[in-house]
Amino acid sequence: MDKMLYTAAAGATRIMEAQAIRANNLANADTTGFKADLERVNAKAITATGNSLQTRVLAQTESSGFSQQSGVLNPTGRTLDLAISDQGLFSVMTADGEAYTRSGVVVPDAQGQLSIDGRLVMGVDGPIALPEYRELFVGDDGRISIIADQNGITEEVGQLKLVNPDLDQLSKSQDGLFYGVDGQPLPADNTVQVRSGYLESSNVQAVSELIASMDLTRQFEVQVKLMQSAEKLAETGNRLLRDA
């Protein structure tokens, strides 16, 4: 009965971990640029002790990265609403160093410094600050230009730092941002293309996530019933031993 109870409890734990991943995805279904987390189930063997045999192999949920599928690009008409056309990430500065995101809601503060979700936007030469301007343009390569006065002269004020690393160079943090696995800033990639006046929606497929969540709920109920069955069998065995 111990093996049955332990296996069912481990299964229920794995399902709860998977439910947490699905719930987080659903909670971010409307988050700009959010990439859905994936799950992976691995076999986990119980370490044998003494002369005992390794007879238990359980399921263990592990993070399997995130979905690379691009979200839908929705027009906004706002120049500093930016979206990456295909693969790539914007660079921002956090307390833990340089981080990366697909969210392109760029907002200037009172001093003209650009930020995304309160984090400074990184350019190829550092944070970007806008002087006073009459018109603003963002090129496909991330170059930000302004027309400052009535003379119509265009002046470049900075270029967004855009990166496009391999997946094995990135890790996703609980804050929803991506970081380099070695903690070092990633190099800029000049091939990444930006579209001004658009925002990328979350790539979470809400219907699929709901169906998966319902399926996990049924699986959890099965594990609970197995634990209840194990308890009843143990009680029956103890009763037989007492009556013997």
JSON list of C-alpha atoms in Angstrom, two decimals:
[
{"chain": "A", "resi": 1, "resn": "MET", "atom": "CA", "xyz": [0.00, 0.00, 0.00]},
{"chain": "A", "resi": 2, "resn": "ASP", "atom": "CA", "xyz": [2.92, 2.31, 0.67]},
{"chain": "A", "resi": 3, "resn": "LYS", "atom": "CA", "xyz": [4.04, 2.16, -2.96]},
{"chain": "A", "resi": 4, "resn": "MET", "atom": "CA", "xyz": [0.54, 2.83, -4.25]},
{"chain": "A", "resi": 5, "resn": "LEU", "atom": "CA", "xyz": [-0.01, 5.77, -1.90]},
{"chain": "A", "resi": 6, "resn": "TYR", "atom": "CA", "xyz": [3.40, 7.31, -2.60]},
{"chain": "A", "resi": 7, "resn": "THR", "atom": "CA", "xyz": [3.01, 6.96, -6.36]},
{"chain": "A", "resi": 8, "resn": "ALA", "atom": "CA", "xyz": [-0.48, 8.52, -6.31]},
{"chain": "A", "resi": 9, "resn": "ALA", "atom": "CA", "xyz": [0.70, 11.39, -4.11]},
{"chain": "A", "resi": 10, "resn": "ALA", "atom": "CA", "xyz": [3.65, 12.06, -6.41]},
{"chain": "A", "resi": 11, "resn": "GLY", "atom": "CA", "xyz": [1.30, 12.03, -9.40]},
{"chain": "A", "resi": 12, "resn": "ALA", "atom": "CA", "xyz": [-1.01, 14.53, -7.71]},
{"chain": "A", "resi": 13, "resn": "THR", "atom": "CA", "xyz": [1.97, 16.78, -6.97]},
{"chain": "A", "resi": 14, "resn": "ARG", "atom": "CA", "xyz": [3.08, 16.69, -10.61]},
{"chain": "A", "resi": 15, "resn": "ILE", "atom": "CA", "xyz": [-0.44, 17.59, -11.76]},
{"chain": "A", "resi": 16, "resn": "MET", "atom": "CA", "xyz": [-0.58, 20.56, -9.38]},
{"chain": "A", "resi": 17, "resn": "GLU", "atom": "CA", "xyz": [2.72, 21.82, -10.80]},
{"chain": "A", "resi": 18, "resn": "ALA", "atom": "CA", "xyz": [1.36, 21.45, -14.34]},
{"chain": "A", "resi": 19, "resn": "GLN", "atom": "CA", "xyz": [-1.83, 23.27, -13.30]},
{"chain": "A", "resi": 20, "resn": "ALA", "atom": "CA", "xyz": [0.26, 26.18, -12.01]},
{"chain": "A", "resi": 21, "resn": "ILE", "atom": "CA", "xyz": [1.91, 26.50, -15.44]},
{"chain": "A", "resi": 22, "resn": "ARG", "atom": "CA", "xyz": [-1.46, 26.45, -17.21]},
{"chain": "A", "resi": 23, "resn": "ALA", "atom": "CA", "xyz": [-2.97, 28.94, -14.76]},
{"chain": "A", "resi": 24, "resn": "ASN", "atom": "CA", "xyz": [-0.07, 31.35, -15.29]},
{"chain": "A", "resi": 25, "resn": "ASN", "atom": "CA", "xyz": [-0.51, 31.11, -19.05]},
{"chain": "A", "resi": 26, "resn": "LEU", "atom": "CA", "xyz": [-4.23, 31.85, -18.78]},
{"chain": "A", "resi": 27, "resn": "ALA", "atom": "CA", "xyz": [-3.58, 34.77, -16.44]},
{"chain": "A", "resi": 28, "resn": "ASN", "atom": "CA", "xyz": [-1.32, 36.29, -19.12]},
{"chain": "A", "resi": 29, "resn": "ALA", "atom": "CA", "xyz": [-3.59, 35.64, -22.11]},
{"chain": "A", "resi": 30, "resn": "ASP", "atom": "CA", "xyz": [-3.97, 39.42, -22.55]},
{"chain": "A", "resi": 31, "resn": "THR", "atom": "CA", "xyz": [-0.41, 40.41, -21.62]},
{"chain": "A", "resi": 32, "resn": "THR", "atom": "CA", "xyz": [1.40, 42.15, -24.48]},
{"chain": "A", "resi": 33, "resn": "GLY", "atom": "CA", "xyz": [4.20, 40.03, -25.93]},
{"chain": "A", "resi": 34, "resn": "PHE", "atom": "CA", "xyz": [3.77, 37.19, -23.40]},
{"chain": "A", "resi": 35, "resn": "LYS", "atom": "CA", "xyz": [5.20, 33.81, -24.41]},
{"chain": "A", "resi": 36, "resn": "ALA", "atom": "CA", "xyz": [3.35, 30.77, -23.08]},
{"chain": "A", "resi": 37, "resn": "ASP", "atom": "CA", "xyz": [5.32, 28.50, -20.76]},
{"chain": "A", "resi": 38, "resn": "LEU", "atom": "CA", "xyz": [5.57, 24.84, -21.71]},
{"chain": "A", "resi": 39, "resn": "GLU", "atom": "CA", "xyz": [5.82, 21.81, -19.46]},
{"chain": "A", "resi": 40, "resn": "ARG", "atom": "CA", "xyz": [7.80, 18.60, -19.73]},
{"chain": "A", "resi": 41, "resn": "VAL", "atom": "CA", "xyz": [7.39, 15.39, -17.75]},
{"chain": "A", "resi": 42, "resn": "ASN", "atom": "CA", "xyz": [10.52, 13.40, -16.96]},
{"chain": "A", "resi": 43, "resn": "ALA", "atom": "CA", "xyz": [10.98, 10.05, -15.28]},
{"chain": "A", "resi": 44, "resn": "LYS", "atom": "CA", "xyz": [12.45, 10.33, -11.80]},
{"chain": "A", "resi": 45, "resn": "ALA", "atom": "CA", "xyz": [13.88, 7.22, -10.19]},
{"chain": "A", "resi": 46, "resn": "ILE", "atom": "CA", "xyz": [13.80, 6.86, -6.40]},
{"chain": "A", "resi": 47, "resn": "THR", "atom": "CA", "xyz": [17.34, 6.43, -5.06]},
{"chain": "A", "resi": 48, "resn": "ALA", "atom": "CA", "xyz": [17.85, 2.94, -3.67]},
{"chain": "A", "resi": 49, "resn": "THR", "atom": "CA", "xyz": [19.30, 2.52, -0.17]},
{"chain": "A", "resi": 50, "resn": "GLY", "atom": "CA", "xyz": [21.33, -0.39, 1.17]},
{"chain": "A", "resi": 51, "resn": "ASN", "atom": "CA", "xyz": [20.69, -3.63, -0.71]},
{"chain": "A", "resi": 52, "resn": "SER", "atom": "CA", "xyz": [17.20, -2.60, -1.86]},
{"chain": "A", "resi": 53, "resn": "LEU", "atom": "CA", "xyz": [16.30, -2.51, -5.55]},
{"chain": "A", "resi": 54, "resn": "GLN", "atom": "CA", "xyz": [15.40, 0.67, -7.40]},
{"chain": "A", "resi": 55, "resn": "THR", "atom": "CA", "xyz": [11.79, -0.24, -8.17]},
{"chain": "A", "resi": 56, "resn": "ARG", "atom": "CA", "xyz": [10.00, 3.11, -8.21]},
{"chain": "A", "resi": 57, "resn": "VAL", "atom": "CA", "xyz": [10.08, 5.48, -11.16]},
{"chain": "A", "resi": 58, "resn": "LEU", "atom": "CA", "xyz": [7.85, 8.54, -10.83]},
{"chain": "A", "resi": 59, "resn": "ALA", "atom": "CA", "xyz": [6.82, 11.44, -13.08]},
{"chain": "A", "resi": 60, "resn": "GLN", "atom": "CA", "xyz": [8.33, 14.86, -12.48]},
{"chain": "A", "resi": 61, "resn": "THR", "atom": "CA", "xyz": [7.20, 18.10, -14.10]},
{"chain": "A", "resi": 62, "resn": "GLU", "atom": "CA", "xyz": [9.96, 20.38, -15.35]},
{"chain": "A", "resi": 63, "resn": "SER", "atom": "CA", "xyz": [9.96, 23.65, -17.24]},
{"chain": "A", "resi": 64, "resn": "SER", "atom": "CA", "xyz": [10.47, 23.07, -20.96]},
{"chain": "A", "resi": 65, "resn": "GLY", "atom": "CA", "xyz": [11.04, 26.65, -21.95]},
{"chain": "A", "resi": 66, "resn": "PHE", "atom": "CA", "xyz": [8.42, 28.70, -23.75]},
{"chain": "A", "resi": 67, "resn": "SER", "atom": "CA", "xyz": [6.47, 28.75, -26.97]},
{"chain": "A", "resi": 68, "resn": "GLN", "atom": "CA", "xyz": [8.29, 30.59, -29.77]},
{"chain": "A", "resi": 69, "resn": "GLN", "atom": "CA", "xyz": [5.10, 31.18, -31.73]},
{"chain": "A", "resi": 70, "resn": "SER", "atom": "CA", "xyz": [4.56, 34.86, -32.49]},
{"chain": "A", "resi": 71, "resn": "GLY", "atom": "CA", "xyz": [1.43, 36.61, -31.31]},
{"chain": "A", "resi": 72, "resn": "VAL", "atom": "CA", "xyz": [-0.87, 38.62, -33.54]},
{"chain": "A", "resi": 73, "resn": "LEU", "atom": "CA", "xyz": [0.32, 42.15, -34.38]},
{"chain": "A", "resi": 74, "resn": "ASN", "atom": "CA", "xyz": [-2.45, 44.59, -33.53]},
{"chain": "A", "resi": 75, "resn": "PRO", "atom": "CA", "xyz": [-2.34, 48.16, -34.94]},
{"chain": "A", "resi": 76, "resn": "THR", "atom": "CA", "xyz": [-2.49, 50.96, -32.37]},
{"chain": "A", "resi": 77, "resn": "GLY", "atom": "CA", "xyz": [-1.46, 54.04, -34.35]},
{"chain": "A", "resi": 78, "resn": "ARG", "atom": "CA", "xyz": [0.94, 55.11, -31.58]},
{"chain": "A", "resi": 79, "resn": "THR", "atom": "CA", "xyz": [4.50, 55.59, -32.82]},
{"chain": "A", "resi": 80, "resn": "LEU", "atom": "CA", "xyz": [6.16, 54.23, -29.66]},
{"chain": "A", "resi": 81, "resn": "ASP", "atom": "CA", "xyz": [4.06, 51.07, -29.64]},
{"chain": "A", "resi": 82, "resn": "LEU", "atom": "CA", "xyz": [6.54, 48.62, -31.14]},
{"chain": "A", "resi": 83, "resn": "ALA", "atom": "CA", "xyz": [6.38, 45.00, -32.23]},
{"chain": "A", "resi": 84, "resn": "ILE", "atom": "CA", "xyz": [9.07, 42.66, -33.54]},
{"chain": "A", "resi": 85, "resn": "SER", "atom": "CA", "xyz": [8.15, 41.24, -36.93]},
{"chain": "A", "resi": 86, "resn": "ASP", "atom": "CA", "xyz": [9.47, 37.70, -36.45]},
{"chain": "A", "resi": 87, "resn": "GLN", "atom": "CA", "xyz": [12.10, 36.47, -34.01]},
{"chain": "A", "resi": 88, "resn": "GLY", "atom": "CA", "xyz": [13.94, 38.73, -31.62]},
{"chain": "A", "resi": 89, "resn": "LEU", "atom": "CA", "xyz": [13.66, 40.59, -28.31]},
{"chain": "A", "resi": 90, "resn": "PHE", "atom": "CA", "xyz": [13.85, 44.14, -26.96]},
{"chain": "A", "resi": 91, "resn": "SER", "atom": "CA", "xyz": [16.50, 44.88, -24.34]},
{"chain": "A", "resi": 92, "resn": "VAL", "atom": "CA", "xyz": [15.69, 46.51, -21.00]},
{"chain": "A", "resi": 93, "resn": "MET", "atom": "CA", "xyz": [17.68, 47.20, -17.85]},
{"chain": "A", "resi": 94, "resn": "THR", "atom": "CA", "xyz": [16.63, 45.67, -14.51]},
{"chain": "A", "resi": 95, "resn": "ALA", "atom": "CA", "xyz": [18.12, 45.51, -11.03]},
{"chain": "A", "resi": 96, "resn": "ASP", "atom": "CA", "xyz": [19.54, 42.10, -12.00]},
{"chain": "A", "resi": 97, "resn": "GLY", "atom": "CA", "xyz": [21.15, 43.37, -15.19]},
{"chain": "A", "resi": 98, "resn": "GLU", "atom": "CA", "xyz": [20.10, 43.39, -18.82]},
{"chain": "A", "resi": 99, "resn": "ALA", "atom": "CA", "xyz": [16.91, 41.50, -19.60]},
{"chain": "A", "resi": 100, "resn": "TYR", "atom": "CA", "xyz": [14.83, 40.88, -22.71]},
{"chain": "A", "resi": 101, "resn": "THR", "atom": "CA", "xyz": [11.15, 41.08, -23.60]},
{"chain": "A", "resi": 102, "resn": "ARG", "atom": "CA", "xyz": [8.71, 40.95, -26.51]},
{"chain": "A", "resi": 103, "resn": "SER", "atom": "CA", "xyz": [6.55, 43.68, -25.00]},
{"chain": "A", "resi": 104, "resn": "GLY", "atom": "CA", "xyz": [6.98, 46.92, -26.93]},
{"chain": "A", "resi": 105, "resn": "VAL", "atom": "CA", "xyz": [4.87, 49.43, -25.00]},
{"chain": "A", "resi": 106, "resn": "VAL", "atom": "CA", "xyz": [7.54, 52.15, -24.88]},
{"chain": "A", "resi": 107, "resn": "VAL", "atom": "CA", "xyz": [6.79, 55.14, -22.64]},
{"chain": "A", "resi": 108, "resn": "PRO", "atom": "CA", "xyz": [8.97, 58.27, -22.18]},
{"chain": "A", "resi": 109, "resn": "ASP", "atom": "CA", "xyz": [9.20, 59.76, -18.68]},
{"chain": "A", "resi": 110, "resn": "ALA", "atom": "CA", "xyz": [9.41, 63.47, -17.79]},
{"chain": "A", "resi": 111, "resn": "GLN", "atom": "CA", "xyz": [13.11, 63.52, -18.72]},
{"chain": "A", "resi": 112, "resn": "GLY", "atom": "CA", "xyz": [12.46, 61.77, -22.03]},
{"chain": "A", "resi": 113, "resn": "GLN", "atom": "CA", "xyz": [14.01, 58.43, -21.01]},
{"chain": "A", "resi": 114, "resn": "LEU", "atom": "CA", "xyz": [12.28, 55.50, -22.65]},
{"chain": "A", "resi": 115, "resn": "SER", "atom": "CA", "xyz": [11.00, 52.59, -20.57]},
{"chain": "A", "resi": 116, "resn": "ILE", "atom": "CA", "xyz": [8.97, 49.39, -20.95]},
{"chain": "A", "resi": 117, "resn": "ASP", "atom": "CA", "xyz": [6.93, 48.42, -17.88]},
{"chain": "A", "resi": 118, "resn": "GLY", "atom": "CA", "xyz": [9.02, 50.83, -15.82]},
{"chain": "A", "resi": 119, "resn": "ARG", "atom": "CA", "xyz": [12.37, 49.41, -17.00]},
{"chain": "A", "resi": 120, "resn": "LEU", "atom": "CA", "xyz": [14.78, 51.51, -19.05]},
{"chain": "A", "resi": 121, "resn": "VAL", "atom": "CA", "xyz": [14.91, 50.64, -22.74]},
{"chain": "A", "resi": 122, "resn": "MET", "atom": "CA", "xyz": [18.44, 49.79, -23.85]},
{"chain": "A", "resi": 123, "resn": "GLY", "atom": "CA", "xyz": [19.92, 51.12, -27.06]},
{"chain": "A", "resi": 124, "resn": "VAL", "atom": "CA", "xyz": [23.07, 49.91, -28.74]},
{"chain": "A", "resi": 125, "resn": "ASP", "atom": "CA", "xyz": [24.91, 52.72, -26.92]},
{"chain": "A", "resi": 126, "resn": "GLY", "atom": "CA", "xyz": [23.01, 52.54, -23.62]},
{"chain": "A", "resi": 127, "resn": "PRO", "atom": "CA", "xyz": [19.63, 53.87, -22.40]},
{"chain": "A", "resi": 128, "resn": "ILE", "atom": "CA", "xyz": [17.77, 56.12, -24.85]},
{"chain": "A", "resi": 129, "resn": "ALA", "atom": "CA", "xyz": [16.45, 59.57, -23.93]},
{"chain": "A", "resi": 130, "resn": "LEU", "atom": "CA", "xyz": [14.37, 61.74, -26.22]},
{"chain": "A", "resi": 131, "resn": "PRO", "atom": "CA", "xyz": [14.88, 65.51, -26.41]},
{"chain": "A", "resi": 132, "resn": "GLU", "atom": "CA", "xyz": [11.93, 67.75, -27.16]},
{"chain": "A", "resi": 133, "resn": "TYR", "atom": "CA", "xyz": [10.61, 67.03, -30.64]},
{"chain": "A", "resi": 134, "resn": "ARG", "atom": "CA", "xyz": [7.87, 67.90, -33.08]},
{"chain": "A", "resi": 135, "resn": "GLU", "atom": "CA", "xyz": [7.71, 64.54, -34.88]},
{"chain": "A", "resi": 136, "resn": "LEU", "atom": "CA", "xyz": [9.00, 61.08, -34.02]},
{"chain": "A", "resi": 137, "resn": "PHE", "atom": "CA", "xyz": [9.91, 58.14, -36.25]},
{"chain": "A", "resi": 138, "resn": "VAL", "atom": "CA", "xyz": [11.02, 54.57, -35.54]},
{"chain": "A", "resi": 139, "resn": "GLY", "atom": "CA", "xyz": [12.67, 52.71, -38.40]},
{"chain": "A", "resi": 140, "resn": "ASP", "atom": "CA", "xyz": [12.43, 49.02, -39.17]},
{"chain": "A", "resi": 141, "resn": "ASP", "atom": "CA", "xyz": [15.94, 48.54, -37.82]},
{"chain": "A", "resi": 142, "resn": "GLY", "atom": "CA", "xyz": [15.04, 50.18, -34.48]},
{"chain": "A", "resi": 143, "resn": "ARG", "atom": "CA", "xyz": [16.59, 53.57, -35.20]},
{"chain": "A", "resi": 144, "resn": "ILE", "atom": "CA", "xyz": [14.69, 56.38, -33.47]},
{"chain": "A", "resi": 145, "resn": "SER", "atom": "CA", "xyz": [14.69, 59.76, -35.21]},
{"chain": "A", "resi": 146, "resn": "ILE", "atom": "CA", "xyz": [13.02, 63.07, -34.49]},
{"chain": "A", "resi": 147, "resn": "ILE", "atom": "CA", "xyz": [12.27, 66.39, -36.13]},
{"chain": "A", "resi": 148, "resn": "ALA", "atom": "CA", "xyz": [13.01, 68.86, -33.38]},
{"chain": "A", "resi": 149, "resn": "ASP", "atom": "CA", "xyz": [11.79, 72.15, -34.82]},
{"chain": "A", "resi": 150, "resn": "GLN", "atom": "CA", "xyz": [10.25, 73.80, -37.84]},
{"chain": "A", "resi": 151, "resn": "ASN", "atom": "CA", "xyz": [13.34, 73.47, -40.06]},
{"chain": "A", "resi": 152, "resn": "GLY", "atom": "CA", "xyz": [12.37, 69.87, -40.87]},
{"chain": "A", "resi": 153, "resn": "ILE", "atom": "CA", "xyz": [15.82, 68.42, -40.25]},
{"chain": "A", "resi": 154, "resn": "THR", "atom": "CA", "xyz": [15.71, 64.78, -39.13]},
{"chain": "A", "resi": 155, "resn": "GLU", "atom": "CA", "xyz": [18.00, 63.86, -36.26]},
{"chain": "A", "resi": 156, "resn": "GLU", "atom": "CA", "xyz": [18.76, 60.33, -35.06]},
{"chain": "A", "resi": 157, "resn": "VAL", "atom": "CA", "xyz": [18.69, 60.06, -31.25]},
{"chain": "A", "resi": 158, "resn": "GLY", "atom": "CA", "xyz": [19.42, 56.36, -30.78]},
{"chain": "A", "resi": 159, "resn": "GLN", "atom": "CA", "xyz": [18.94, 52.80, -31.96]},
{"chain": "A", "resi": 160, "resn": "LEU", "atom": "CA", "xyz": [17.13, 50.12, -29.99]},
{"chain": "A", "resi": 161, "resn": "LYS", "atom": "CA", "xyz": [19.23, 47.17, -28.91]},
{"chain": "A", "resi": 162, "resn": "LEU", "atom": "CA", "xyz": [17.52, 44.15, -30.45]},
{"chain": "A", "resi": 163, "resn": "VAL", "atom": "CA", "xyz": [18.77, 40.62, -29.82]},
{"chain": "A", "resi": 164, "resn": "ASN", "atom": "CA", "xyz": [17.97, 37.25, -31.37]},
{"chain": "A", "resi": 165, "resn": "PRO", "atom": "CA", "xyz": [19.82, 34.54, -29.41]},
{"chain": "A", "resi": 166, "resn": "ASP", "atom": "CA", "xyz": [19.42, 30.77, -29.60]},
{"chain": "A", "resi": 167, "resn": "LEU", "atom": "CA", "xyz": [16.95, 29.30, -27.10]},
{"chain": "A", "resi": 168, "resn": "ASP", "atom": "CA", "xyz": [19.74, 27.61, -25.14]},
{"chain": "A", "resi": 169, "resn": "GLN", "atom": "CA", "xyz": [21.15, 31.07, -24.38]},
{"chain": "A", "resi": 170, "resn": "LEU", "atom": "CA", "xyz": [17.94, 32.25, -22.67]},
{"chain": "A", "resi": 171, "resn": "SER", "atom": "CA", "xyz": [16.11, 31.46, -19.47]},
{"chain": "A", "resi": 172, "resn": "LYS", "atom": "CA", "xyz": [12.68, 32.80, -18.54]},
{"chain": "A", "resi": 173, "resn": "SER", "atom": "CA", "xyz": [12.32, 34.32, -15.09]},
{"chain": "A", "resi": 174, "resn": "GLN", "atom": "CA", "xyz": [9.25, 34.54, -12.86]},
{"chain": "A", "resi": 175, "resn": "ASP", "atom": "CA", "xyz": [8.96, 38.25, -13.72]},
{"chain": "A", "resi": 176, "resn": "GLY", "atom": "CA", "xyz": [8.16, 37.24, -17.31]},
{"chain": "A", "resi": 177, "resn": "LEU", "atom": "CA", "xyz": [11.46, 38.57, -18.67]},
{"chain": "A", "resi": 178, "resn": "PHE", "atom": "CA", "xyz": [14.19, 36.61, -20.40]},
{"chain": "A", "resi": 179, "resn": "TYR", "atom": "CA", "xyz": [17.80, 36.60, -19.20]},
{"chain": "A", "resi": 180, "resn": "GLY", "atom": "CA", "xyz": [21.05, 35.28, -20.64]},
{"chain": "A", "resi": 181, "resn": "VAL", "atom": "CA", "xyz": [21.89, 31.93, -19.03]},
{"chain": "A", "resi": 182, "resn": "ASP", "atom": "CA", "xyz": [25.40, 33.11, -18.16]},
{"chain": "A", "resi": 183, "resn": "GLY", "atom": "CA", "xyz": [24.17, 36.46, -16.79]},
{"chain": "A", "resi": 184, "resn": "GLN", "atom": "CA", "xyz": [26.06, 38.42, -19.45]},
{"chain": "A", "resi": 185, "resn": "PRO", "atom": "CA", "xyz": [24.44, 40.89, -21.90]},
{"chain": "A", "resi": 186, "resn": "LEU", "atom": "CA", "xyz": [23.64, 39.39, -25.28]},
{"chain": "A", "resi": 187, "resn": "PRO", "atom": "CA", "xyz": [25.01, 40.92, -28.49]},
{"chain": "A", "resi": 188, "resn": "ALA", "atom": "CA", "xyz": [22.78, 43.08, -30.69]},
{"chain": "A", "resi": 189, "resn": "ASP", "atom": "CA", "xyz": [21.43, 41.56, -33.90]},
{"chain": "A", "resi": 190, "resn": "ASN", "atom": "CA", "xyz": [20.98, 44.00, -36.78]},
{"chain": "A", "resi": 191, "resn": "THR", "atom": "CA", "xyz": [18.72, 41.61, -38.69]},
{"chain": "A", "resi": 192, "resn": "VAL", "atom": "CA", "xyz": [15.81, 41.94, -36.22]},
{"chain": "A", "resi": 193, "resn": "GLN", "atom": "CA", "xyz": [12.98, 44.03, -37.69]},
{"chain": "A", "resi": 194, "resn": "VAL", "atom": "CA", "xyz": [10.61, 46.33, -35.77]},
{"chain": "A", "resi": 195, "resn": "ARG", "atom": "CA", "xyz": [7.17, 47.64, -36.70]},
{"chain": "A", "resi": 196, "resn": "SER", "atom": "CA", "xyz": [6.09, 50.97, -35.28]},
{"chain": "A", "resi": 197, "resn": "GLY", "atom": "CA", "xyz": [2.42, 51.52, -34.41]},
{"chain": "A", "resi": 198, "resn": "TYR", "atom": "CA", "xyz": [1.77, 47.85, -33.55]},
{"chain": "A", "resi": 199, "resn": "LEU", "atom": "CA", "xyz": [1.73, 45.69, -30.41]},
{"chain": "A", "resi": 200, "resn": "GLU", "atom": "CA", "xyz": [2.15, 41.93, -30.31]},
{"chain": "A", "resi": 201, "resn": "SER", "atom": "CA", "xyz": [-0.55, 40.07, -28.43]},
{"chain": "A", "resi": 202, "resn": "SER", "atom": "CA", "xyz": [0.13, 37.13, -26.12]},
{"chain": "A", "resi": 203, "resn": "ASN", "atom": "CA", "xyz": [0.66, 33.82, -27.93]},
{"chain": "A", "resi": 204, "resn": "VAL", "atom": "CA", "xyz": [-1.37, 31.92, -25.31]},
{"chain": "A", "resi": 205, "resn": "GLN", "atom": "CA", "xyz": [-4.10, 29.79, -26.89]},
{"chain": "A", "resi": 206, "resn": "ALA", "atom": "CA", "xyz": [-6.78, 30.29, -24.23]},
{"chain": "A", "resi": 207, "resn": "VAL", "atom": "CA", "xyz": [-9.08, 27.49, -25.42]},
{"chain": "A", "resi": 208, "resn": "SER", "atom": "CA", "xyz": [-6.24, 24.95, -25.53]},
{"chain": "A", "resi": 209, "resn": "GLU", "atom": "CA", "xyz": [-5.06, 26.01, -22.08]},
{"chain": "A", "resi": 210, "resn": "LEU", "atom": "CA", "xyz": [-8.58, 25.66, -20.66]},
{"chain": "A", "resi": 211, "resn": "ILE", "atom": "CA", "xyz": [-9.01, 22.19, -22.15]},
{"chain": "A", "resi": 212, "resn": "ALA", "atom": "CA", "xyz": [-5.62, 21.12, -20.78]},
{"chain": "A", "resi": 213, "resn": "SER", "atom": "CA", "xyz": [-6.52, 22.54, -17.37]},
{"chain": "A", "resi": 214, "resn": "MET", "atom": "CA", "xyz": [-9.80, 20.58, -17.32]},
{"chain": "A", "resi": 215, "resn": "ASP", "atom": "CA", "xyz": [-7.96, 17.41, -18.28]},
{"chain": "A", "resi": 216, "resn": "LEU", "atom": "CA", "xyz": [-5.44, 17.95, -15.48]},
{"chain": "A", "resi": 217, "resn": "THR", "atom": "CA", "xyz": [-8.31, 18.42, -13.02]},
{"chain": "A", "resi": 218, "resn": "ARG", "atom": "CA", "xyz": [-9.70, 15.01, -13.98]},
{"chain": "A", "resi": 219, "resn": "GLN", "atom": "CA", "xyz": [-6.26, 13.46, -13.62]},
{"chain": "A", "resi": 220, "resn": "PHE", "atom": "CA", "xyz": [-5.93, 14.98, -10.15]},
{"chain": "A", "resi": 221, "resn": "GLU", "atom": "CA", "xyz": [-9.27, 13.47, -9.13]},
{"chain": "A", "resi": 222, "resn": "VAL", "atom": "CA", "xyz": [-8.02, 10.05, -10.25]},
{"chain": "A", "resi": 223, "resn": "GLN", "atom": "CA", "xyz": [-4.89, 10.40, -8.11]},
{"chain": "A", "resi": 224, "resn": "VAL", "atom": "CA", "xyz": [-6.99, 11.39, -5.08]},
{"chain": "A", "resi": 225, "resn": "LYS", "atom": "CA", "xyz": [-9.24, 8.35, -5.57]},
{"chain": "A", "resi": 226, "resn": "LEU", "atom": "CA", "xyz": [-6.14, 6.13, -5.73]},
{"chain": "A", "resi": 227, "resn": "MET", "atom": "CA", "xyz": [-4.92, 7.58, -2.44]},
{"chain": "A", "resi": 228, "resn": "GLN", "atom": "CA", "xyz": [-8.33, 6.96, -0.89]},
{"chain": "A", "resi": 229, "resn": "SER", "atom": "CA", "xyz": [-8.27, 3.37, -2.21]},
{"chain": "A", "resi": 230, "resn": "ALA", "atom": "CA", "xyz": [-4.81, 2.85, -0.75]},
{"chain": "A", "resi": 231, "resn": "GLU", "atom": "CA", "xyz": [-6.07, 4.08, 2.63]},
{"chain": "A", "resi": 232, "resn": "LYS", "atom": "CA", "xyz": [-9.06, 1.71, 2.55]},
{"chain": "A", "resi": 233, "resn": "LEU", "atom": "CA", "xyz": [-6.86, -1.24, 1.59]},
{"chain": "A", "resi": 234, "resn": "ALA", "atom": "CA", "xyz": [-4.47, -0.43, 4.41]},
{"chain": "A", "resi": 235, "resn": "GLU", "atom": "CA", "xyz": [-7.35, -0.24, 6.89]},
{"chain": "A", "resi": 236, "resn": "THR", "atom": "CA", "xyz": [-8.72, -3.57, 5.66]},
{"chain": "A", "resi": 237, "resn": "GLY", "atom": "CA", "xyz": [-5.29, -5.22, 5.97]},
{"chain": "A", "resi": 238, "resn": "ASN", "atom": "CA", "xyz": [-4.84, -3.89, 9.50]},
{"chain": "A", "resi": 239, "resn": "ARG", "atom": "CA", "xyz": [-8.28, -5.13, 10.48]},
{"chain": "A", "resi": 240, "resn": "LEU", "atom": "CA", "xyz": [-7.51, -8.61, 9.15]},
{"chain": "A", "resi": 241, "resn": "LEU", "atom": "CA", "xyz": [-4.28, -8.70, 11.11]},
{"chain": "A", "resi": 242, "resn": "ARG", "atom": "CA", "xyz": [-6.07, -7.68, 14.31]},
{"chain": "A", "resi": 243, "resn": "ASP", "atom": "CA", "xyz": [-8.73, -10.33, 13.83]},
{"chain": "A", "resi": 244, "resn": "ALA", "atom": "CA", "xyz": [-6.25, -13.08, 13.01]}
]
